[in-house]
Coordinates of C-alpha atoms in Angstrom, one line a residue:
X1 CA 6.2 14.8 -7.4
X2 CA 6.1 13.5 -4.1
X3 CA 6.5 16.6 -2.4
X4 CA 8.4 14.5 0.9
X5 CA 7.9 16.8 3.7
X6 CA 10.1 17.1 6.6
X7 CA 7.5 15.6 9.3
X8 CA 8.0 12.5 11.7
X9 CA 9.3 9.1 9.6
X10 CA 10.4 5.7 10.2
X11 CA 12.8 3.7 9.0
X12 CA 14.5 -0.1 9.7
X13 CA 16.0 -1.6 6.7
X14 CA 18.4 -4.1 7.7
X15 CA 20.9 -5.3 4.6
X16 CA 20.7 -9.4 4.1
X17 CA 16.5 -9.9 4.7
X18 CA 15.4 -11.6 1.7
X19 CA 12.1 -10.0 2.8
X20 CA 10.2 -6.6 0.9
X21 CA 11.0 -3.3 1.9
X22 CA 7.4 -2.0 3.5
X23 CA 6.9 1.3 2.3
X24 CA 4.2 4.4 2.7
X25 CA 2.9 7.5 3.3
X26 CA 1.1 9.7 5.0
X27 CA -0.1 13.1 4.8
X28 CA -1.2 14.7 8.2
X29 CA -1.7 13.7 12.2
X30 CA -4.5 11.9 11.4
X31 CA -2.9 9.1 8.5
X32 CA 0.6 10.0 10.8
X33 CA -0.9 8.1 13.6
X34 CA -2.4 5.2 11.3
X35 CA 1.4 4.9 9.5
X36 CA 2.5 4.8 13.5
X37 CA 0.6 1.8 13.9
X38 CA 1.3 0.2 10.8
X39 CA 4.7 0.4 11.9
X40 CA 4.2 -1.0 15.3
X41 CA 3.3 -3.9 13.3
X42 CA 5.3 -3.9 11.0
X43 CA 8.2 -4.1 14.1
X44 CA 6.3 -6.7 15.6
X45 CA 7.3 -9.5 12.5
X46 CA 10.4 -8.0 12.1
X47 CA 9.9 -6.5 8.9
X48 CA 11.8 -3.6 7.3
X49 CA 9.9 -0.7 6.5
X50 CA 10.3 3.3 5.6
X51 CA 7.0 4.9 6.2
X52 CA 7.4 8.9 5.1
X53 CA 4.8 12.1 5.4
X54 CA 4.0 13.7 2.0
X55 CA 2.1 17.2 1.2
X56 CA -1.1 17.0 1.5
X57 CA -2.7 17.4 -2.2
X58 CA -5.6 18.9 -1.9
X59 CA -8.4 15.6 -1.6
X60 CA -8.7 12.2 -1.1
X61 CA -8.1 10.9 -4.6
X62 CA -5.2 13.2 -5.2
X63 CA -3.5 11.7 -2.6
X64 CA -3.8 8.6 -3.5
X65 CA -2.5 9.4 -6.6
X66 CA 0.8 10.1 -5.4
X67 CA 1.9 6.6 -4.7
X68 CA 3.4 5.3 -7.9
X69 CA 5.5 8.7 -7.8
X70 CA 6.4 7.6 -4.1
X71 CA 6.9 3.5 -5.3
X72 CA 9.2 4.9 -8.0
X73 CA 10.9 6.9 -5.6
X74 CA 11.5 4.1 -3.1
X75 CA 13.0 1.7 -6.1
X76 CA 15.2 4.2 -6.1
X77 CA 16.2 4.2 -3.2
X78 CA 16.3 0.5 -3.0
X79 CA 17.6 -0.6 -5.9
X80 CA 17.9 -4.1 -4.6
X81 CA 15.6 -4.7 -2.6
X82 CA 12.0 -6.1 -3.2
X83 CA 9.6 -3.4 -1.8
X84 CA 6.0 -3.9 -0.2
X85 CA 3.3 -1.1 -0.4
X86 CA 1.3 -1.6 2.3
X87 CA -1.6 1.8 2.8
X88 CA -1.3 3.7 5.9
X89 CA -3.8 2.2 7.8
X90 CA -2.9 -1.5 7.4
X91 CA -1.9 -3.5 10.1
X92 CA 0.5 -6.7 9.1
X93 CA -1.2 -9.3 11.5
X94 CA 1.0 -12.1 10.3
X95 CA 4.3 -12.6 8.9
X96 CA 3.5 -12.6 5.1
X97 CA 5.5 -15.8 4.4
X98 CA 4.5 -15.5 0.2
X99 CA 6.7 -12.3 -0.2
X100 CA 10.2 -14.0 0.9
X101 CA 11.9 -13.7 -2.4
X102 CA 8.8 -13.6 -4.2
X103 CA 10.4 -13.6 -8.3
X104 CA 7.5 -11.3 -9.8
X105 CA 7.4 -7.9 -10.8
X106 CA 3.8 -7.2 -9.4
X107 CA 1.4 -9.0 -7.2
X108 CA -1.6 -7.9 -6.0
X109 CA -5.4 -8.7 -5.3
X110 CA -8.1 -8.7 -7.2
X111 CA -11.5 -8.4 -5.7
X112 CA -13.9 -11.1 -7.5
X113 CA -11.2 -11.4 -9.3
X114 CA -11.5 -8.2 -11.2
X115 CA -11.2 -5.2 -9.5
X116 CA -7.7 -4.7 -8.2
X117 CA -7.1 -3.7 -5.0
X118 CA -3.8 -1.1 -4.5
X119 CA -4.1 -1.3 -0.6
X120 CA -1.8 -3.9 -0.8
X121 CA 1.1 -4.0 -3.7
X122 CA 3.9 -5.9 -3.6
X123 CA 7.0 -5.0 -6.4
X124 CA 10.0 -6.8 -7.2
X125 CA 12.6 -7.2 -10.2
X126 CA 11.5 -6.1 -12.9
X127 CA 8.6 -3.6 -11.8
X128 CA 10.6 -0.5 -13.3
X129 CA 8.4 -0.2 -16.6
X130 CA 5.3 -1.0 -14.3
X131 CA 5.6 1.9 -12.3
X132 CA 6.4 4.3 -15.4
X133 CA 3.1 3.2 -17.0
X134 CA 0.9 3.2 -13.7
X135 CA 2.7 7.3 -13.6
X136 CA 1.2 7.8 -17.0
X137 CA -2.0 6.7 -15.9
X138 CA -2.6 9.1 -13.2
X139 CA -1.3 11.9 -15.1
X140 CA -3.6 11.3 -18.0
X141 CA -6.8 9.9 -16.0
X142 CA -6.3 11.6 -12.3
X143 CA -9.9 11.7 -11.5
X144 CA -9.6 7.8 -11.6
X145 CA -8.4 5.6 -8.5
X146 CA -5.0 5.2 -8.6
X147 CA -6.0 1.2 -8.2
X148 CA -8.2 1.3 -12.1
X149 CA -4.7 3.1 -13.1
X150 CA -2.8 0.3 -11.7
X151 CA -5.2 -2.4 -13.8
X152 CA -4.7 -0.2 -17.0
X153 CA -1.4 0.1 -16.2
X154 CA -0.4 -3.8 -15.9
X155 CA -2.5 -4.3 -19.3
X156 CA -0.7 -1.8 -21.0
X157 CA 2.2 -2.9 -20.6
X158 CA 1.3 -6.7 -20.3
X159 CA 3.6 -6.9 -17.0
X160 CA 3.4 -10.5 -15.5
X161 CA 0.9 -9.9 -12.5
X162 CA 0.9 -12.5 -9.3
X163 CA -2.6 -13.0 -7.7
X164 CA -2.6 -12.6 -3.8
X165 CA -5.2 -14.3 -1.5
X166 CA -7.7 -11.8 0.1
X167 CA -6.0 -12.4 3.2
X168 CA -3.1 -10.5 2.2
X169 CA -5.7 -7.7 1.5
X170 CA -8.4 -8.0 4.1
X171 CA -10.8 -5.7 5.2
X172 CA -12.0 -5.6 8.2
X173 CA -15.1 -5.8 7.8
X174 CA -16.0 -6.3 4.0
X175 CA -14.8 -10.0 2.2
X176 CA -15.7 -11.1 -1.0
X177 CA -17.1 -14.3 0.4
X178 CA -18.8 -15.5 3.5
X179 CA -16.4 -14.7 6.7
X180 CA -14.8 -17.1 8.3
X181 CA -14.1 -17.1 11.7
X182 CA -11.1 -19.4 11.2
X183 CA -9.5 -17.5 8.2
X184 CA -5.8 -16.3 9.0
X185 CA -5.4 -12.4 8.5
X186 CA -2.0 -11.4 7.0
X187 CA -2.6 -8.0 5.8
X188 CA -5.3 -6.4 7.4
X189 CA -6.7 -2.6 6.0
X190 CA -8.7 -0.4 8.3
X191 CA -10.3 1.8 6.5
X192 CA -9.4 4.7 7.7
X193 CA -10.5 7.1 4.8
X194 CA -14.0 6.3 5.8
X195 CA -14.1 8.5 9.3
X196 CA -12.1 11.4 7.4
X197 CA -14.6 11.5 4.6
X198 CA -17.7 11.4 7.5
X199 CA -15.8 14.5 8.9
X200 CA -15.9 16.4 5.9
X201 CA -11.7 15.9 5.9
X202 CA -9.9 15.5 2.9

Protein backbone atom coordinates (compact mmCIF):
# COMPACT_ATOMS: atom_id res chain seq x y z
CA UNK A 1 0.00 0.00 0.00
CA UNK A 2 2.69 2.27 0.18
CA UNK A 3 2.49 3.37 -3.17
CA UNK A 4 6.81 4.24 -3.07
CA UNK A 5 7.17 6.66 -5.75
CA UNK A 6 10.18 7.14 -7.83
CA UNK A 7 11.21 10.75 -6.28
CA UNK A 8 14.57 11.77 -4.52
CA UNK A 9 15.63 9.21 -1.45
CA UNK A 10 18.35 8.61 0.88
CA UNK A 11 19.94 5.84 2.01
CA UNK A 12 23.29 4.86 4.48
CA UNK A 13 22.95 1.58 6.12
CA UNK A 14 26.12 0.41 7.00
CA UNK A 15 26.23 -3.64 7.99
CA UNK A 16 27.77 -4.16 11.82
CA UNK A 17 25.92 -0.79 13.72
CA UNK A 18 24.23 -2.24 16.55
CA UNK A 19 22.16 1.03 16.10
CA UNK A 20 18.30 1.32 14.50
CA UNK A 21 17.70 1.70 10.97
CA UNK A 22 16.00 5.51 10.78
CA UNK A 23 13.32 5.28 8.47
CA UNK A 24 10.45 7.71 6.72
CA UNK A 25 8.63 9.23 4.39
CA UNK A 26 7.57 11.90 2.70
CA UNK A 27 5.14 12.87 0.25
CA UNK A 28 5.85 16.12 -1.73
CA UNK A 29 8.65 19.27 -1.97
CA UNK A 30 7.44 20.47 0.97
CA UNK A 31 7.83 17.11 3.66
CA UNK A 32 10.91 16.36 0.80
CA UNK A 33 12.76 19.18 2.17
CA UNK A 34 11.85 18.43 5.93
CA UNK A 35 13.05 14.50 5.35
CA UNK A 36 16.28 16.44 3.78
CA UNK A 37 16.97 17.86 6.92
CA UNK A 38 16.14 15.06 8.98
CA UNK A 39 18.71 13.47 7.15
CA UNK A 40 21.35 16.03 7.50
CA UNK A 41 20.88 15.09 11.00
CA UNK A 42 20.65 12.03 10.96
CA UNK A 43 24.38 12.10 9.07
CA UNK A 44 25.55 14.37 11.51
CA UNK A 45 25.44 11.27 14.55
CA UNK A 46 26.31 8.83 12.16
CA UNK A 47 23.16 7.10 12.05
CA UNK A 48 21.85 4.87 9.32
CA UNK A 49 18.78 5.82 7.75
CA UNK A 50 16.45 5.24 4.46
CA UNK A 51 14.14 8.14 4.10
CA UNK A 52 11.75 7.41 0.86
CA UNK A 53 8.81 9.68 -0.97
CA UNK A 54 5.38 8.04 -1.04
CA UNK A 55 2.05 9.08 -3.04
CA UNK A 56 0.42 11.61 -1.73
CA UNK A 57 -3.12 10.13 -0.32
CA UNK A 58 -5.29 12.55 -0.59
CA UNK A 59 -5.14 14.57 3.26
CA UNK A 60 -3.30 14.85 6.23
CA UNK A 61 -4.59 11.82 8.15
CA UNK A 62 -4.46 9.54 5.26
CA UNK A 63 -0.98 10.02 5.05
CA UNK A 64 -0.20 9.35 8.16
CA UNK A 65 -1.88 6.43 7.90
CA UNK A 66 0.43 4.87 5.65
CA UNK A 67 3.27 4.40 8.01
CA UNK A 68 2.73 0.90 9.54
CA UNK A 69 2.28 -0.20 5.73
CA UNK A 70 5.74 1.63 5.24
CA UNK A 71 7.30 0.17 8.92
CA UNK A 72 6.27 -3.30 7.65
CA UNK A 73 7.78 -2.71 4.48
CA UNK A 74 11.15 -1.59 5.93
CA UNK A 75 11.22 -4.89 8.41
CA UNK A 76 11.25 -6.33 5.35
CA UNK A 77 13.69 -5.05 4.02
CA UNK A 78 15.80 -5.23 7.16
CA UNK A 79 15.18 -8.27 8.47
CA UNK A 80 17.94 -7.84 10.97
CA UNK A 81 18.12 -4.82 11.83
CA UNK A 82 16.38 -2.81 14.64
CA UNK A 83 14.55 0.04 12.77
CA UNK A 84 13.75 3.80 14.14
CA UNK A 85 10.66 5.76 12.83
CA UNK A 86 11.56 9.03 13.19
CA UNK A 87 8.48 11.76 11.22
CA UNK A 88 9.70 13.77 8.52
CA UNK A 89 10.23 16.80 10.18
CA UNK A 90 12.37 15.54 13.21
CA UNK A 91 15.70 16.58 13.68
CA UNK A 92 18.02 13.97 15.83
CA UNK A 93 19.80 16.62 18.07
CA UNK A 94 21.67 14.06 19.96
CA UNK A 95 23.00 10.68 19.56
CA UNK A 96 20.00 8.58 21.01
CA UNK A 97 22.34 6.42 23.20
CA UNK A 98 18.86 4.28 24.59
CA UNK A 99 18.31 2.68 21.16
CA UNK A 100 21.87 0.72 20.91
CA UNK A 101 20.59 -2.77 21.04
CA UNK A 102 17.59 -1.78 22.66
CA UNK A 103 15.79 -5.73 23.30
CA UNK A 104 12.04 -4.50 22.88
CA UNK A 105 9.63 -4.94 20.38
CA UNK A 106 8.10 -1.30 20.69
CA UNK A 107 9.07 1.82 22.50
CA UNK A 108 7.52 4.87 22.36
CA UNK A 109 6.24 7.98 24.30
CA UNK A 110 3.42 8.56 25.98
CA UNK A 111 2.26 12.13 26.53
CA UNK A 112 1.05 12.40 30.45
CA UNK A 113 1.57 9.14 30.18
CA UNK A 114 -1.39 8.28 28.13
CA UNK A 115 -1.61 9.45 24.80
CA UNK A 116 0.99 7.87 22.64
CA UNK A 117 2.94 9.84 20.57
CA UNK A 118 3.88 7.98 16.90
CA UNK A 119 6.37 10.89 15.91
CA UNK A 120 8.82 8.91 17.41
CA UNK A 121 8.76 4.80 17.22
CA UNK A 122 11.36 2.74 17.73
CA UNK A 123 10.80 -1.32 16.60
CA UNK A 124 12.91 -4.19 17.28
CA UNK A 125 12.74 -8.09 17.52
CA UNK A 126 9.79 -9.18 17.78
CA UNK A 127 7.60 -6.17 16.39
CA UNK A 128 6.27 -8.39 13.42
CA UNK A 129 2.66 -9.10 15.05
CA UNK A 130 2.74 -5.37 16.25
CA UNK A 131 2.85 -3.93 12.97
CA UNK A 132 0.08 -6.46 11.54
CA UNK A 133 -2.36 -5.31 14.30
CA UNK A 134 -1.46 -1.46 14.15
CA UNK A 135 -2.35 -2.42 9.88
CA UNK A 136 -5.67 -3.68 11.07
CA UNK A 137 -6.26 -0.64 12.89
CA UNK A 138 -6.10 1.82 10.30
CA UNK A 139 -7.94 -0.24 7.89
CA UNK A 140 -10.87 -0.59 10.20
CA UNK A 141 -10.67 2.93 12.05
CA UNK A 142 -8.88 5.25 9.21
CA UNK A 143 -10.50 8.43 10.33
CA UNK A 144 -8.48 7.87 13.60
CA UNK A 145 -4.74 8.98 14.08
CA UNK A 146 -2.52 6.41 13.17
CA UNK A 147 -0.92 7.13 16.91
CA UNK A 148 -4.82 6.01 18.86
CA UNK A 149 -4.26 2.92 16.27
CA UNK A 150 -0.87 2.38 17.45
CA UNK A 151 -2.30 2.46 21.39
CA UNK A 152 -5.15 0.01 20.33
CA UNK A 153 -2.86 -1.77 18.51
CA UNK A 154 -0.19 -2.56 21.36
CA UNK A 155 -3.34 -3.45 23.72
CA UNK A 156 -4.67 -5.80 21.30
CA UNK A 157 -2.15 -7.69 21.04
CA UNK A 158 -0.61 -7.09 24.64
CA UNK A 159 2.92 -6.44 22.92
CA UNK A 160 5.61 -5.52 25.56
CA UNK A 161 5.76 -1.60 25.17
CA UNK A 162 9.11 0.44 26.35
CA UNK A 163 8.40 4.02 27.73
CA UNK A 164 10.74 6.76 26.14
CA UNK A 165 11.54 10.08 27.89
CA UNK A 166 9.88 13.14 26.22
CA UNK A 167 13.19 14.11 25.17
CA UNK A 168 13.30 11.49 22.69
CA UNK A 169 9.88 13.00 21.46
CA UNK A 170 10.25 16.77 22.01
CA UNK A 171 8.36 19.37 20.58
CA UNK A 172 9.58 22.35 20.05
CA UNK A 173 7.67 24.30 21.57
CA UNK A 174 4.86 22.19 23.52
CA UNK A 175 6.23 19.85 26.80
CA UNK A 176 4.21 18.16 29.07
CA UNK A 177 5.85 19.95 32.02
CA UNK A 178 7.47 23.19 32.80
CA UNK A 179 10.56 23.76 30.11
CA UNK A 180 13.70 23.51 31.09
CA UNK A 181 16.33 25.45 29.72
CA UNK A 182 18.83 22.70 30.70
CA UNK A 183 16.96 19.66 29.37
CA UNK A 184 19.04 17.67 26.64
CA UNK A 185 16.92 17.31 23.25
CA UNK A 186 17.50 13.98 21.55
CA UNK A 187 14.72 13.77 19.17
CA UNK A 188 13.33 16.97 18.37
CA UNK A 189 9.76 17.29 16.01
CA UNK A 190 9.02 20.42 14.26
CA UNK A 191 5.85 20.48 13.53
CA UNK A 192 5.72 20.94 10.29
CA UNK A 193 2.01 19.82 9.50
CA UNK A 194 0.99 22.95 11.29
CA UNK A 195 2.16 25.67 8.33
CA UNK A 196 0.61 23.17 5.58
CA UNK A 197 -2.67 22.93 7.35
CA UNK A 198 -2.54 27.14 7.80
CA UNK A 199 -2.01 27.04 3.90
CA UNK A 200 -5.03 25.18 3.23
CA UNK A 201 -2.30 22.09 2.01
CA UNK A 202 -3.08 18.71 2.57
Amino acid sequence: MTHMNSGKSWQRVSPSSTMPVVVSFYTDDFYKREAFELVRTCQAFGLDYDVRQVSHQGSWAANTNVKPFFLRDMAACYPARNLLWLDADARVRQLPVLFDGLPLPVAFHRWLGKHPASGTVFLGPGCGALLTAWIEEVQLHPARTDQVCLGDAVAATGTHEGALPESYCYIYDFHSDEPDPDAIVVIEHMQASRWTKKKGRL
